[in-house]
Amino acid sequence: MIKVLLSLLIVCPFSALQATIFTVTNTNATGAGSLKQAVDDARFTGTLDTVAFDIPGAAPHTITSGSVFFYSPTYIDGDSQPANGYTGNGKKIIYRSSGADPNGFGFFTDSCTVKNIQFEDWDNTVVGFSGASYLTFEGNAFIKRVPSGGFSVLAYGCIGCTIKDNLFSKEEMGGPCVGYSPSYHILFTASKKMEFTGNEMCVFNNTQAFRLTDVDSTIIQGNVLGGNPDDCSILNQTAISFNDTSTNNIIGGILPGEENTFIGFNDSGISLTDGSKENLISFNVFHCILDDGIEVTAGSQNNKTAPEITFADGASVIGTAAPGDKVAIYRSTDNASLSCGGVTVPQSDLYYGEVTADGAGNWTMTGTFEGFLTATATDAANNTSVFADVYDTGVGFTNTSSPCYSLILAAEEFSLQAQYHSATGTLLSWNSLGESTSTIQVQRSTDLQRWIQLGRLPAVGNSDFRDPHPPAGYAYYRIQQMSEEGSTMLSSIVSVFVDAREWTELHVFPNPTTDQLTLIPHNHSFLMPETTVELFTLQGKSILINKIEETSSSHEMKIDHLPRGVYILSISSQNQRLQQKISIL
């Protein structure tokens, strides 16, 4: 699947200098050709250098060693190692503890990148020592095959660190848990402007996934935290905790792929304590959380109170909140129906949308709803509340995407077809349904895990549906049939590909920002005339529009006149449209 990447671009002061490549040619712990020697040699050049691998023989290659310390900017990628006949899915370079040192990689410098290395059996795998910033760890695997405490990644005072698409106690994306977990997978203190995105973590042995202390302006999106994908065993820790006045962080999001998924925690999913405030929590998926999906202690989140749902049925939700609050409506997981057992507590598995409470504190959302509903409230300073008490709409539902449900309904095969056109979007069509089908729900996914509802239609008289704005890359569709008796069945899945190659590496930076945004398309792409750059509020109100007048390799957008908050940046041309969440500080 092609994913559109809109990320923070870090301009490194070393990039203009001539870099040197130091090559690892053996698996020795020390000496010529070793990993340790290559990193030590890179220390003295004064440039951003590369450590590459070219070890003879078929991968994977295991380097059993003591600590390796970085003292100058270094780029190291395990995928630089030739396969030499290796056809497996695992990492080609394994960096294993010899047992002599507690720490694996240690960083005393800024601007280092470590990619595609499997770390094994370290007490403390990666350590960013005080002041080390702009560290990037991407596509690595962190595995303990012996029980011990410690942590996977720790840093103090880090600015701009990125932890992306890594595996924790796993060897492949979507695969089973392996080995043991440390005390903490990610442990950061007094750090800011970081990104934790797309990581998969197995969390057991009383492990905490994230412990973030005095952390500011950080994005946590697209992570999967919990046990095996098909295991709902209850774990014994909070998934993510914010401590010591952690401020202005974003957890989750309403765009596809931004949600974090939490499966099986005996404590809270997200915990905010010690006066932590102004943390925006958007749609996240919670299953088998036995305490609270979101926990907020007294004095945190500016004591933001939850909204109240006073009425809900299949067509509307009504409630109260503080005037001006943004109220997000969710379908709540019914833990009483889960194979993992437990009590019913408010949490979420489907995002319906957001409304704003009026001056009297009243709000109403109309649409199509089912099951148990809950909601959160967010004030103008981005303090998000705990979940509201659940309200039963009286309309039954079955969550077919959650591995925690004891009954997954089988798909009924019928003819579903999809055709994509750049000007009109995706046209779905299907054959006539059985007489017992009363309504159909059209659903779309970008990852075959999270499905969003595009529309709900009467079965009679309907045999097609148009999705005018599918996301770039692969879009997957299915139809859920609902009978008059309340039973549901799913169609087979069809897919289309939305070609947006021109912008697959468009960067938007800085984000968060204060006065200006810059857009840069990479890989020799350009912003073409008639491209529209538009900024929306989270409620969908357009507040700023720029038109590209001539072909350009970049575009600057002044936003210093806008209020502090979170916005949606939309970039669209005749046949392409991308969106990215932007934070203005």
Coordinates of N, CA and C in Angstrom, one line a residue, residues 20 27 53 64 118 129 159 191 197 289 292 314-315 359 364 374 407 411 425 496 501 523 572 582:
T20 N 30.9 10.9 4.8 CA 31.8 9.8 4.6 C 31.0 8.5 4.9
T27 N 31.1 -9.4 11.9 CA 30.3 -9.4 13.1 C 31.1 -9.3 14.4
F53 N 26.5 -1.5 5.9 CA 26.8 -2.9 6.2 C 27.1 -3.6 4.9
T64 N 27.2 -9.7 18.2 CA 27.1 -9.8 19.7 C 28.2 -8.9 20.3
Q118 N 17.5 -5.1 14.3 CA 16.9 -5.8 15.4 C 17.8 -5.8 16.6
F129 N 21.2 10.3 25.8 CA 21.7 11.0 27.0 C 21.3 12.5 27.0
I159 N 14.7 17.1 21.9 CA 13.9 17.9 21.0 C 13.8 17.3 19.6
S191 N 11.1 16.5 27.4 CA 11.3 16.5 26.0 C 10.1 17.1 25.2
T197 N 4.9 7.5 15.9 CA 3.9 7.1 14.9 C 4.1 5.7 14.3
I289 N -10.4 -2.4 27.9 CA -9.8 -1.6 28.9 C -10.7 -1.6 30.2
D292 N -10.3 2.8 32.8 CA -10.8 3.9 32.1 C -10.1 4.0 30.7
G314 N -31.4 5.8 17.2 CA -30.7 5.5 15.9 C -30.5 6.7 15.0
A315 N -31.1 7.8 15.3 CA -31.1 9.0 14.4 C -30.5 10.2 15.0
G359 N -24.2 28.4 23.3 CA -24.0 29.3 24.4 C -24.6 28.8 25.7
T364 N -26.5 18.9 19.7 CA -27.3 17.8 19.1 C -26.5 17.4 17.8
T374 N -20.8 7.1 23.6 CA -20.1 7.9 24.6 C -19.6 9.1 23.9
L407 N -17.9 -13.2 18.8 CA -18.6 -13.7 17.6 C -18.3 -12.7 16.4
A411 N -19.0 -13.5 6.3 CA -19.4 -12.7 5.2 C -20.3 -13.5 4.2
G425 N -14.5 10.2 -8.3 CA -14.3 9.3 -7.1 C -14.6 7.9 -7.4
V496 N -9.8 -0.1 -4.7 CA -9.3 0.7 -5.9 C -8.0 1.3 -5.5
R501 N 0.9 9.9 -7.2 CA 2.4 9.7 -7.1 C 3.1 11.1 -7.1
N523 N 11.3 14.3 -4.7 CA 11.5 13.4 -5.9 C 11.1 14.1 -7.2
S572 N -5.0 20.4 -2.8 CA -5.8 19.7 -3.8 C -5.5 20.3 -5.2
I582 N -2.5 20.2 11.3 CA -1.5 21.2 11.6 C -1.8 21.8 13.0

